[in-house]
Tab-separated table of C-alpha atoms in Angstrom:
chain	number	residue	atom	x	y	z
V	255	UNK	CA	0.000	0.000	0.000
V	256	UNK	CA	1.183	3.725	-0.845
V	257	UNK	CA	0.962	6.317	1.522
V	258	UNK	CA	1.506	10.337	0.787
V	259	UNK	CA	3.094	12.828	3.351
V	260	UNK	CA	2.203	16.025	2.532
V	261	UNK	CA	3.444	19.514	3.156
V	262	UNK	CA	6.821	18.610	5.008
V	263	UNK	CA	10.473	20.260	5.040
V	264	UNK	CA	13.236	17.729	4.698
V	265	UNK	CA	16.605	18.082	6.398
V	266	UNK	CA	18.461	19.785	3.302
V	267	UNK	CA	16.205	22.306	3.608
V	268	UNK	CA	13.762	21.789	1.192
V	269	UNK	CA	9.982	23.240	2.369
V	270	UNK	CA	6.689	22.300	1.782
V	271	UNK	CA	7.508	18.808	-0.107
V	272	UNK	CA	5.224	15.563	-0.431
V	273	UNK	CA	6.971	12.427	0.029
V	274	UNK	CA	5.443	9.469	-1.544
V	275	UNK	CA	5.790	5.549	-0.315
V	276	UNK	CA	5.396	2.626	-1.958
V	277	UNK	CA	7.055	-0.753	-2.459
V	278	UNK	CA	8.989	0.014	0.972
V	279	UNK	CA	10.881	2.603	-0.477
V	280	UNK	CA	10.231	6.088	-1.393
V	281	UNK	CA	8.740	6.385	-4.637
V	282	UNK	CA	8.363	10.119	-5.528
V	283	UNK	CA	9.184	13.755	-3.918
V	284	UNK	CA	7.977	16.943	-5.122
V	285	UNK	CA	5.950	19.710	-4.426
V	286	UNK	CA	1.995	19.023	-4.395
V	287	UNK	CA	1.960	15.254	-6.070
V	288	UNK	CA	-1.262	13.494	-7.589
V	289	UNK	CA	-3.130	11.733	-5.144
V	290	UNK	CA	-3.727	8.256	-6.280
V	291	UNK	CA	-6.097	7.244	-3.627
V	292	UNK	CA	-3.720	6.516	-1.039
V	293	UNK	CA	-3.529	6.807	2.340
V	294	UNK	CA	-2.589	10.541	3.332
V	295	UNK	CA	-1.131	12.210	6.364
V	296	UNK	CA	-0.932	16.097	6.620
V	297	UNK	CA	2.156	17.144	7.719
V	298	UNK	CA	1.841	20.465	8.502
V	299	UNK	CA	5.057	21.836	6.885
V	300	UNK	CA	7.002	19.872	10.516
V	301	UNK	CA	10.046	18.000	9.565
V	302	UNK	CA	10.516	14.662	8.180
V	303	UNK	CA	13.709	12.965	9.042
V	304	UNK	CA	14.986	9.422	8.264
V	305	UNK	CA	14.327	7.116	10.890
V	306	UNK	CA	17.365	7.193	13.875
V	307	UNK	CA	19.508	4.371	14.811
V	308	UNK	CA	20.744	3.161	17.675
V	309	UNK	CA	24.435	2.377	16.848
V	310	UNK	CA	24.818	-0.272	20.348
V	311	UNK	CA	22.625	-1.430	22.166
V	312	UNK	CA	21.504	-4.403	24.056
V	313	UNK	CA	18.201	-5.552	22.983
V	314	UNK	CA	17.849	-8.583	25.370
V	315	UNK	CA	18.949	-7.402	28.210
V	316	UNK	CA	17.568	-3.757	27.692
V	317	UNK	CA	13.747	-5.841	28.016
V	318	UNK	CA	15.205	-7.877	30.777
V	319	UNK	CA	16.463	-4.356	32.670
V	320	UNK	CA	12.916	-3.240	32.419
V	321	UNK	CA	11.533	-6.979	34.685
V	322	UNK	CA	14.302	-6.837	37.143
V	323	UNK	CA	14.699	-5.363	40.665
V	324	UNK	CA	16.217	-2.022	40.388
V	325	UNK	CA	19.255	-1.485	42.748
V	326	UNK	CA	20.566	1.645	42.047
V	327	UNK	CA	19.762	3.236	45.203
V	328	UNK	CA	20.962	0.113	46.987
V	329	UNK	CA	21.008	-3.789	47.639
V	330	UNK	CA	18.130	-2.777	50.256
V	331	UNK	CA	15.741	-3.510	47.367
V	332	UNK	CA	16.078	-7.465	47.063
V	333	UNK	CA	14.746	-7.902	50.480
V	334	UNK	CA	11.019	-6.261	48.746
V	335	UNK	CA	11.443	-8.776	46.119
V	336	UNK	CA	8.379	-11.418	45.726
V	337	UNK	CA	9.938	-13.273	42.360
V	338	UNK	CA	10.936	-16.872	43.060
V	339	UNK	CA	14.428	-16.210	41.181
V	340	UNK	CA	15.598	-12.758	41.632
V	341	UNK	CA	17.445	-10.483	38.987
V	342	UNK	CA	18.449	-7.441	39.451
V	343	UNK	CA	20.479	-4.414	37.994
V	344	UNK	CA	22.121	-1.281	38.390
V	345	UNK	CA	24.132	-2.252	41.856
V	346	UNK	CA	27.022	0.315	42.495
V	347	UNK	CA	28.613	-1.606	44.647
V	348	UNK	CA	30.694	-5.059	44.092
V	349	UNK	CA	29.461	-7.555	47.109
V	350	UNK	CA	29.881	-11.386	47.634
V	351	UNK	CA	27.708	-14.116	47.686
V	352	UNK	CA	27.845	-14.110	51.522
V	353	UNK	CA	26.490	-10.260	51.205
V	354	UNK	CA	23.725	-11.667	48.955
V	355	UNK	CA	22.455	-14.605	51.757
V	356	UNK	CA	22.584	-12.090	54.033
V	357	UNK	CA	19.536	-9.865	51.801
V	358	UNK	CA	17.856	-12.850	50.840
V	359	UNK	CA	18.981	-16.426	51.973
V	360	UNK	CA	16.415	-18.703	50.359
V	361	UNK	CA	16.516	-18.042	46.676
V	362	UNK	CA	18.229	-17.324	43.892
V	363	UNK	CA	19.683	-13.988	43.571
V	364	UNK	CA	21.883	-12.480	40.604
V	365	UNK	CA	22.434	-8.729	40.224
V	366	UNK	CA	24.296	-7.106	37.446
V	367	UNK	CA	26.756	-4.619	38.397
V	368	UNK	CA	26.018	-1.467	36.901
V	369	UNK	CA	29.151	-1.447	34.841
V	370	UNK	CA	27.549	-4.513	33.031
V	371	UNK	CA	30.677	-6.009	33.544
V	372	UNK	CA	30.108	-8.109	36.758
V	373	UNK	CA	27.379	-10.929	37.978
V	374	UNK	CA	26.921	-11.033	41.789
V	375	UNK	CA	25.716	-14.326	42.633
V	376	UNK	CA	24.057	-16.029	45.581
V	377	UNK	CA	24.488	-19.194	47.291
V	378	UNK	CA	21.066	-20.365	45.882
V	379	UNK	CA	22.480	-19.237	42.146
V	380	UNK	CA	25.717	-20.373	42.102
V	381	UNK	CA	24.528	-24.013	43.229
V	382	UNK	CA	22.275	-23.973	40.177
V	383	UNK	CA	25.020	-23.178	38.119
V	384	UNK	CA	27.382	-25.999	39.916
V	385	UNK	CA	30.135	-27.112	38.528
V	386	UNK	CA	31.532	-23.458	37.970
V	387	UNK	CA	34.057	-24.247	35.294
V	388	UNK	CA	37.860	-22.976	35.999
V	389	UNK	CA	37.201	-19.704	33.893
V	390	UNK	CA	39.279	-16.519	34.469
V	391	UNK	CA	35.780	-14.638	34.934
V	392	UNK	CA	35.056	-16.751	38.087
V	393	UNK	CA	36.377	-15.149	40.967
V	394	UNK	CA	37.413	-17.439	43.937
V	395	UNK	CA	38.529	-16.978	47.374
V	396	UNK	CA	41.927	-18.477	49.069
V	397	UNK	CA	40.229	-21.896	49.199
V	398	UNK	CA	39.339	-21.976	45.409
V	399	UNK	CA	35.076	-21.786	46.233
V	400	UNK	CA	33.489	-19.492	44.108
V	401	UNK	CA	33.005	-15.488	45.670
V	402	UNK	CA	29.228	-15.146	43.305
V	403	UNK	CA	31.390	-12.654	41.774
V	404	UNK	CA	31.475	-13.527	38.095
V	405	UNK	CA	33.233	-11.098	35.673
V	406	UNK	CA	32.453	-10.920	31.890
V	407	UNK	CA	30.354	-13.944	32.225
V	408	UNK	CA	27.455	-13.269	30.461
V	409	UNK	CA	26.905	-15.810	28.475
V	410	UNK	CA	27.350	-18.567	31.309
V	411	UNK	CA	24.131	-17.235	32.289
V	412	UNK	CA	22.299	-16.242	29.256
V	413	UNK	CA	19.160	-18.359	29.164
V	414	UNK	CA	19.324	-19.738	32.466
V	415	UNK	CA	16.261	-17.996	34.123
V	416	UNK	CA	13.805	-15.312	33.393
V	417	UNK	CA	12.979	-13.022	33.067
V	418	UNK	CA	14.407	-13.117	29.582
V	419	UNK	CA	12.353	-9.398	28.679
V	420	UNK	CA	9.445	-8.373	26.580
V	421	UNK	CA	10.799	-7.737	23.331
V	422	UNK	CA	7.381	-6.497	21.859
V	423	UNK	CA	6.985	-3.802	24.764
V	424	UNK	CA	10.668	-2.574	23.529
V	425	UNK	CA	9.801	-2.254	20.299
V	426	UNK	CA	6.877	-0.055	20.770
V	427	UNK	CA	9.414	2.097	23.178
V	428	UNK	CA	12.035	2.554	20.415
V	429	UNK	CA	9.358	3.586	17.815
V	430	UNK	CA	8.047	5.804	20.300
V	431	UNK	CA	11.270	7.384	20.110
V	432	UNK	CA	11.787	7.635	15.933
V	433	UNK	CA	14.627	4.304	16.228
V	434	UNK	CA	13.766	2.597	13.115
V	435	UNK	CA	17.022	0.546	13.333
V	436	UNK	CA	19.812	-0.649	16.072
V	437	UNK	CA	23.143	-2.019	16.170
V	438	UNK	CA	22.965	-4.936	19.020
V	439	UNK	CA	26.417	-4.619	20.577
V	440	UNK	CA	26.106	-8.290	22.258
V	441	UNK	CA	29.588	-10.067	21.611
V	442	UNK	CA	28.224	-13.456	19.662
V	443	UNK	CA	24.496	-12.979	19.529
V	444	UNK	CA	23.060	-14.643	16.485
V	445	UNK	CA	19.556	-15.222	16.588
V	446	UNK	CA	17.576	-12.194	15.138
V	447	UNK	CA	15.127	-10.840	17.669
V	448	UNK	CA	11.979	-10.336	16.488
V	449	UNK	CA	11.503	-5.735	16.503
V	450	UNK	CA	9.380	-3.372	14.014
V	451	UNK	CA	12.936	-1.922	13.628
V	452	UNK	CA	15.281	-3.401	11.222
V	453	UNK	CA	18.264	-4.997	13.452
V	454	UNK	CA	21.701	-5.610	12.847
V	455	UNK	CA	24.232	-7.479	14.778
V	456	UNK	CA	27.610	-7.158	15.828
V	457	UNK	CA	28.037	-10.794	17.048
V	458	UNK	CA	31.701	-12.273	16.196
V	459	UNK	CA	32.753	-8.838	15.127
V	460	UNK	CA	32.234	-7.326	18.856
V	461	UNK	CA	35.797	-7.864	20.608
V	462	UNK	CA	34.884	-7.411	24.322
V	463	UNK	CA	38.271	-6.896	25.727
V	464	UNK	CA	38.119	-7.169	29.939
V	465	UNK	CA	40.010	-4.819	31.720
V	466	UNK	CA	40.602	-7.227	34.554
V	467	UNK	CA	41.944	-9.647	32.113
V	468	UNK	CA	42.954	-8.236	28.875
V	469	UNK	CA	44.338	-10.351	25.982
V	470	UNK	CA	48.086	-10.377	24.906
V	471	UNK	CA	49.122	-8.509	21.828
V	472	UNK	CA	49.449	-11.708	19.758
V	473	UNK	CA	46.139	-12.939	20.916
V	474	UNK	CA	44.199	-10.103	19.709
V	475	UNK	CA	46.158	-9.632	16.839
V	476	UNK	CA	45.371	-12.933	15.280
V	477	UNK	CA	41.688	-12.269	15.884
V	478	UNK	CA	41.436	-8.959	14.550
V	479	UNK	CA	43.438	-10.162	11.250
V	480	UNK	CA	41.178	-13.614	11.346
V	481	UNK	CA	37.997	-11.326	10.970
V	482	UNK	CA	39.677	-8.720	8.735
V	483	UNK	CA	40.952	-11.683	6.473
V	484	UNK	CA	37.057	-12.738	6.080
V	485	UNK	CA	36.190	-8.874	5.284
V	486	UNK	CA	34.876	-8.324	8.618
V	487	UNK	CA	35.648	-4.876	9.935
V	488	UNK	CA	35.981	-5.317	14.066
V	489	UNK	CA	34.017	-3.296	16.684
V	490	UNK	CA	36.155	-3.183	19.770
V	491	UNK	CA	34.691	-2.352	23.299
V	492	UNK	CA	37.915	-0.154	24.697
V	493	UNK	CA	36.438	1.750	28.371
V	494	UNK	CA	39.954	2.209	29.570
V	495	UNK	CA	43.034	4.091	28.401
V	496	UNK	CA	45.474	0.357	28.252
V	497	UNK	CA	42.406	-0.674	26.157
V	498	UNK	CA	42.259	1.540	23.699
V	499	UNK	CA	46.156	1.348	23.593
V	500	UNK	CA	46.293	-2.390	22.596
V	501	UNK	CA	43.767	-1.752	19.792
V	502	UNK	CA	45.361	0.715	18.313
V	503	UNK	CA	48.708	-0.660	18.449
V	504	UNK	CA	47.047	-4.120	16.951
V	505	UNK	CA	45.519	-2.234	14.804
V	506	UNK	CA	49.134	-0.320	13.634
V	507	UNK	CA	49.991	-3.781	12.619
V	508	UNK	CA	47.297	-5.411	11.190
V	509	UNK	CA	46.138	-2.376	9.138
V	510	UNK	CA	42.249	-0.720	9.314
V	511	UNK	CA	39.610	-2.276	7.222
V	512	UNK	CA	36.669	0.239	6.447
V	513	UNK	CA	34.378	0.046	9.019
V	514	UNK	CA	35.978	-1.137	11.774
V	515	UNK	CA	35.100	0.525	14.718
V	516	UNK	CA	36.070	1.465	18.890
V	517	UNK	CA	33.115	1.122	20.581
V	518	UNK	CA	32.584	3.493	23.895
V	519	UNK	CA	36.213	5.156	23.236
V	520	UNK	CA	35.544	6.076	26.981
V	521	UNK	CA	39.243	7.171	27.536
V	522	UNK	CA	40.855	9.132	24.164
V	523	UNK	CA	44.122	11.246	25.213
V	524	UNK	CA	44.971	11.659	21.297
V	525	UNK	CA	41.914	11.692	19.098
V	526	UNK	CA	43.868	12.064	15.928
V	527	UNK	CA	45.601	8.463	16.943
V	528	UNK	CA	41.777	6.972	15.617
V	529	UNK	CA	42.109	8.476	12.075
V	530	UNK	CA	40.696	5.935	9.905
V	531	UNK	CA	38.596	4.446	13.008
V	532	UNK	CA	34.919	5.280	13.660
V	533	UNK	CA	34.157	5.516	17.071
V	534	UNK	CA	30.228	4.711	18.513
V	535	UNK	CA	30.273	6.966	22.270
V	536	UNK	CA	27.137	7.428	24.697
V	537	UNK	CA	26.934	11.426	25.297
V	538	UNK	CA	23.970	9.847	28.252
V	539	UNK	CA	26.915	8.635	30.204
V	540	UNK	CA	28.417	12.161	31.367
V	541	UNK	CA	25.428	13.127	32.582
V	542	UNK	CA	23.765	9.930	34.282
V	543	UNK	CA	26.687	9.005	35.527
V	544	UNK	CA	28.677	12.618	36.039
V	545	UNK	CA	29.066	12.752	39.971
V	546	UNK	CA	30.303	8.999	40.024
V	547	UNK	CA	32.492	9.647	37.668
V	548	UNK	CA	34.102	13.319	39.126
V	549	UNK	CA	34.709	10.963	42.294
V	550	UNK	CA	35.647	7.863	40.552
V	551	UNK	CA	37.820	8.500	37.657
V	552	UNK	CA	41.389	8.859	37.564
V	553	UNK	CA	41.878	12.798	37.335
V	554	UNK	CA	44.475	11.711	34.307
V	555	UNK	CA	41.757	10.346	32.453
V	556	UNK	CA	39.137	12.836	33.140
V	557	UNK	CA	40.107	15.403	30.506
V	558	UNK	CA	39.508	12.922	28.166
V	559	UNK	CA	35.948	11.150	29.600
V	560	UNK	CA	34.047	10.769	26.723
V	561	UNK	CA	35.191	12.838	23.793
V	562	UNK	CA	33.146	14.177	21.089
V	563	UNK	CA	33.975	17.744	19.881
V	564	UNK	CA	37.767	17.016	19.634
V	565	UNK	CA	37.306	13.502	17.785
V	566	UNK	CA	35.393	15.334	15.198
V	567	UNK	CA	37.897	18.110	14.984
V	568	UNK	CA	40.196	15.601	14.294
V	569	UNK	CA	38.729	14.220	11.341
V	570	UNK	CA	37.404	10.814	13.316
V	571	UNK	CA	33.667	9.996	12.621
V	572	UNK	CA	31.564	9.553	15.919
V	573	UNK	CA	28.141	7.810	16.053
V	574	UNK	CA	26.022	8.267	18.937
V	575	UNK	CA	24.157	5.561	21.084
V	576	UNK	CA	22.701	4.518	23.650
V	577	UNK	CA	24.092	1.127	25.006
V	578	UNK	CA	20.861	0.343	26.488
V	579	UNK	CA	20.482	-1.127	29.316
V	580	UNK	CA	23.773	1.048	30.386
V	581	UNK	CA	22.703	4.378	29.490
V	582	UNK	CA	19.843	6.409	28.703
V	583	UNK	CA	17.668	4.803	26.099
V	584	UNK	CA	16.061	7.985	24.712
V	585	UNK	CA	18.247	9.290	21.553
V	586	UNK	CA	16.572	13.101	22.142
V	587	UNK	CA	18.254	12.735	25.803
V	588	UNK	CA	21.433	11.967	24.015
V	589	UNK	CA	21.469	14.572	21.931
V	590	UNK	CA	20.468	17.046	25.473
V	591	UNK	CA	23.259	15.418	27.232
V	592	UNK	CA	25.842	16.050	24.379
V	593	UNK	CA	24.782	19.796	24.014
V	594	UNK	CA	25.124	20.377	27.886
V	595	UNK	CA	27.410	18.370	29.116
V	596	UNK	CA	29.165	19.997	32.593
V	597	UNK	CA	32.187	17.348	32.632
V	598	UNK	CA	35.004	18.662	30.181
V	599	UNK	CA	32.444	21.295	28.519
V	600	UNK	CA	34.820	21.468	25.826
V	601	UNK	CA	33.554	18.121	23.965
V	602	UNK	CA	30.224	19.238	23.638
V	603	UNK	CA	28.789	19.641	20.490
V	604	UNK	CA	25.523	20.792	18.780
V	605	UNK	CA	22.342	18.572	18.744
V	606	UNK	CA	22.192	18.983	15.132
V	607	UNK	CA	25.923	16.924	15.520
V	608	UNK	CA	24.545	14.220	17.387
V	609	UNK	CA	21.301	14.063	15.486
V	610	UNK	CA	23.179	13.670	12.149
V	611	UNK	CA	24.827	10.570	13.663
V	612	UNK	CA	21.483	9.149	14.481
V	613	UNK	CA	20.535	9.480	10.756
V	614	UNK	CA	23.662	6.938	10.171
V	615	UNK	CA	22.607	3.468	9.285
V	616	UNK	CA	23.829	0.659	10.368
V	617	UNK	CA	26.720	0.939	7.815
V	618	UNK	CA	27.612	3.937	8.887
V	619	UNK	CA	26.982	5.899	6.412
V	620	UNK	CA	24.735	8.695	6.666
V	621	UNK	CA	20.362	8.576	5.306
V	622	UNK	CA	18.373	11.253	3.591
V	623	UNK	CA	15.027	11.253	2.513
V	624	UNK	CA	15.951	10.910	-1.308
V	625	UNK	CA	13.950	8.618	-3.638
V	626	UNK	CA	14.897	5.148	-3.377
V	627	UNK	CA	15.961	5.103	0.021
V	628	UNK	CA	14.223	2.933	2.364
V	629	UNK	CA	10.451	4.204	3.434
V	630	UNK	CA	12.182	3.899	7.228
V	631	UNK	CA	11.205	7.900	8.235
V	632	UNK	CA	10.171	9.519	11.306
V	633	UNK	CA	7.367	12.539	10.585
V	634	UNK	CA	7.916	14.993	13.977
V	635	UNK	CA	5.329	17.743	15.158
V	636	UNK	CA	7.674	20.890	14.737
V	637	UNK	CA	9.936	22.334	12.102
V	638	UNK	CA	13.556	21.015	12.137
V	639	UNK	CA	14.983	24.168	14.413
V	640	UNK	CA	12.586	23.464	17.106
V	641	UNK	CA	13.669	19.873	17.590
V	642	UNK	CA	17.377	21.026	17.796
V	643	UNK	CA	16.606	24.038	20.178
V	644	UNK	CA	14.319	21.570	22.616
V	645	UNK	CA	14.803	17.662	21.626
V	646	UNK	CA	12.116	15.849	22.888
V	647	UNK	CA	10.647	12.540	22.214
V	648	UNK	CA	7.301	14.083	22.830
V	649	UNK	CA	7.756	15.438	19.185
V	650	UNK	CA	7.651	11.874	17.630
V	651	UNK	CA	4.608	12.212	15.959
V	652	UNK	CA	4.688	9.568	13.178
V	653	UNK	CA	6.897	6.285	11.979
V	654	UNK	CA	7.201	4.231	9.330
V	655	UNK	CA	9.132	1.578	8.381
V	656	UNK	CA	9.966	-0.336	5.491
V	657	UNK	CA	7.141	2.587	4.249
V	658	UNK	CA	4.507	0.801	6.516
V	659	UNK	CA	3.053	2.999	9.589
V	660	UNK	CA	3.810	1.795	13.073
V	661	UNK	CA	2.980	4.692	14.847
C-alpha cells in the first residue's frame, strides 16, 4: 500500500515537499503530487527525518532491565522482592555471595553490576550453576570456592532464568522514540530478535576486551586479522586508556579495514591516533553518571571522559548511542546530554551533531530522505529548528518503516 506525506520540510532544507511511499521505499518527492487514492497524512510543513539508529545497544537485556529489581539506590531492594528467582540491575557496589544470603537467603539472587561487567551471585544461584568451570571470569577466594562474583560472564548465564524481557513492549518504546534501526552490541548474539525496527548485529565482530583480564598482543592480533581476512571490519569495546592502547597498536599492525570501529572510546588522550577508526560513544553517560564519575575517575583520564567535539575536529567519525540497558535509552536525551554536558564542557557539540549521527545506518553511512531510500522515516510535530533548540521525544509524531506505519 502507498501512503503520501504532505506539506513537510526535509533536512536539506527543502519546504513544503510531499513524500510518496510505496514498495517500501520512497517512490516520488515533489511539491503538491497526484493523489492516487492513497492513504494521506498532513504534515503540517514539521520536519521529516529518516528514521534514527541506535548504533549499540543491548536488545535482550535492555527488556530484561525493564523486569528486574532495580538497585541503584541500593542492595536494600532485594529484600522487597516477591519473584521466586531474583534479577536485578544497576548495583554500584561489588558484594559477595555471603552479602547476597545475608539480603535474601532462600533463593536465587543475581544482580548485574552497573558497569555490566560483573554478575553477583548467591548461594542459591551459584549451586544452580554448579560445577563453575575454571574460567578466568570466576572469581574465587583463598580456598578456590566461588566469591558469586562472576566477571564478563554473560553468556554462562544467558538463558538460564527469566525473566528473559518483553521484546514487543521494547519495540513499541524505540518507535516511540523515531529508532527505526539498532546495532545490538552483544559479543556473539546470532539469533535475530523479532523488533518493528530493522536490526543488525555485531556478534563475532564485537571484541569485548576485559580490563581485569585483557588479551596479549598476539592474541588479539590474530583475531582482529582472522575477521579482517574474512572482510569483517571489528568493533572493539575499549572503556579504559590500556584498552584503547592495545587496539590501536594491533591495529598499527594489522592495518584498518573500512568500518571497523572502537566502541565506547571512553578514555581518548589523542583523538587524531583513531584516524581511519569510527568511534560509537554514549553522550547519556556524562550526565547519568557525572558525579560517580568526578569521584571515581582517575583525574588523568578525566580530561579525556568521553570525547566528542575534539574527535570530530580531528577528522574521526563519531556515532552516537545509547548502550541500552547502560545508558539512557532515549536518543533526544542523548542529543540534550551532548549539548550540555558539565564534565570537560569542551567536547560538547551541537544537537544537530549528534542528530546527524542518528541518521547513520547501520553501515555507517549517513540517510536522507531521497527517492529510493528505504520508506524507514520519522514525521515529527515541529519544524527542524525546534527539535534542535528543545529535543524531545514528545515530538515523535509519526513512523514508518519499510514505508509501513507503526505509529
Amino acid at each position: 500500500m502507498s501512503r503520501l506525506i504532505r506539506d513537510v520540510s526535509l533536512i536539506d532544507g527543502r519546504e513544503g515537499v510531499d513524500v510518496r511511499l510505496a514498495g517500501g521505499v520512497i517512490a516520488e518527492i515533489g511539491p503538491r503530487l497526484r493523489a492516487r487514492g492513497e492513504t494521506e497524512v498532513d504534515g503540517g510543513g514539521a520536519v521529516l527525518l529518516p528514521g534514527l539508529h541506535d548504533h549499540h545497544i543491548h536488545l535482550h537485556g535492555t527488556a530484561a532491565a525493564r523486569e528486574s529489581v532495580d538497585c541503584t539506590t541500593g542492595l536494600e531492594s532485594l529484600r522487597q522482592a516477591e519473584a521466586a528467582r531474583i534479577r536485578a540491575v544497576g548495583a554500584g557496589v561489588s558484594v559477595d555471595r555471603h552479602a547476597l544470603d545475608h539480603l535474601v537467603p532462600d533463593r536465587p539472587v543475581r544482580v548485574q553490576h552497573r558497569s555490566g561487567a560483573l554478575w553477583m551471585l548467591n548461594t542459591a544461584a551459584l549451586a544452580e550453576l554448579a560445577p563453575l568451570p575454571h574460567l578466568p571470569g570466576v572469581e574465587r577466594d583463598a580456598a578456590g570456592e566461588p566469591t558469586g562474583r562472576l566477571w564478563r560472564l554473560d553468556d554462562l548465564l544467558r538463558g538460564t532464568w527469566p525473566p528473559r524481557g518483553d521484546l514487543t513492549a521494547l519495540g513499541r518504546e524505540l518507535t516511540a522514540y523515531g529508532i527505526t534501526g539498532v546495532t545490538d552490541a552483544t559479543p556473539g548474539r546470532t539469533s535475530m530478535p523479532t523488533l518493528p525496527q530493522r536490526v543488525t548485529l555485531l556478534g563475532e565482530r564485537k571484541l569485548l576486551l576485559h580490563d581485569h583480564d585483557l588479551p596479549g598482543y598476539d592474541e588479539l592480533r590474530a583475531r582482529i586479522a582472522a575477521l579482517h581476512h574474512r572482510g569483517l571490519p571489528v568493533a572493539v569495546h575499549c572503556v579504559t586508556r590500556v584498552s584503547l592502547l592495545l587496539t590501536l597498536a594491533v591495529l598499527d599492525e594489522v592495518g584498518i579495514l573500512p568500518g571497523d570501529r572502537i566502541e565506547h572510546g571512553a578514555v581518548i588522550p589523542d583523538p587524531a591516533a583513531l584516524r581511519g577508526l569510527t568511534v560509537v560513544t554514549q553522550p547519556g553517560f556524562v550526565v547519568a553518571n557525572r558525579e560517580r564519575y568526578r569521584a571515581e575517575v582517575d583525574p588523568d583520564d578525566l580530561p579525556h571522559l568521553y570525547p566528542y567535539a575534539s574527535l570530530l575536529a580531528a577528522g574521526v567519525p563519531v556515532l552516537p548511542s545509547s548502550d541500552a540497558p547502560y545508558g539512557p535509552l532515549d536518543p533526544w536525551a542523548v542529543m540534550r546530554a551532548a549539548a550540555t554536558r558539565e564534565l570537560v564542557p569542551g567536547e560538547r557539540v551541537s544537537t544537530r551533531t549528534v542528530l546527524d549521527g542518528f541518521l547513520h545506518g547501520a553501515d555507517l553511512r549517513p540517510r536522507t530522505v531521497a527517492v529510493g531510500a528505504p520508506g524507514d522515516l520519522v514525521l515529527l510535530a515541529a519544524p527542524l529548528h525546534t527539535a534542535l533548540d528543545a529535543p524531545d521525544a514528545a515530538l515523535v509524531r509519526h513512523v514508518w518503516i519499510d514505508g509501513r506505519q507503526v505509529r
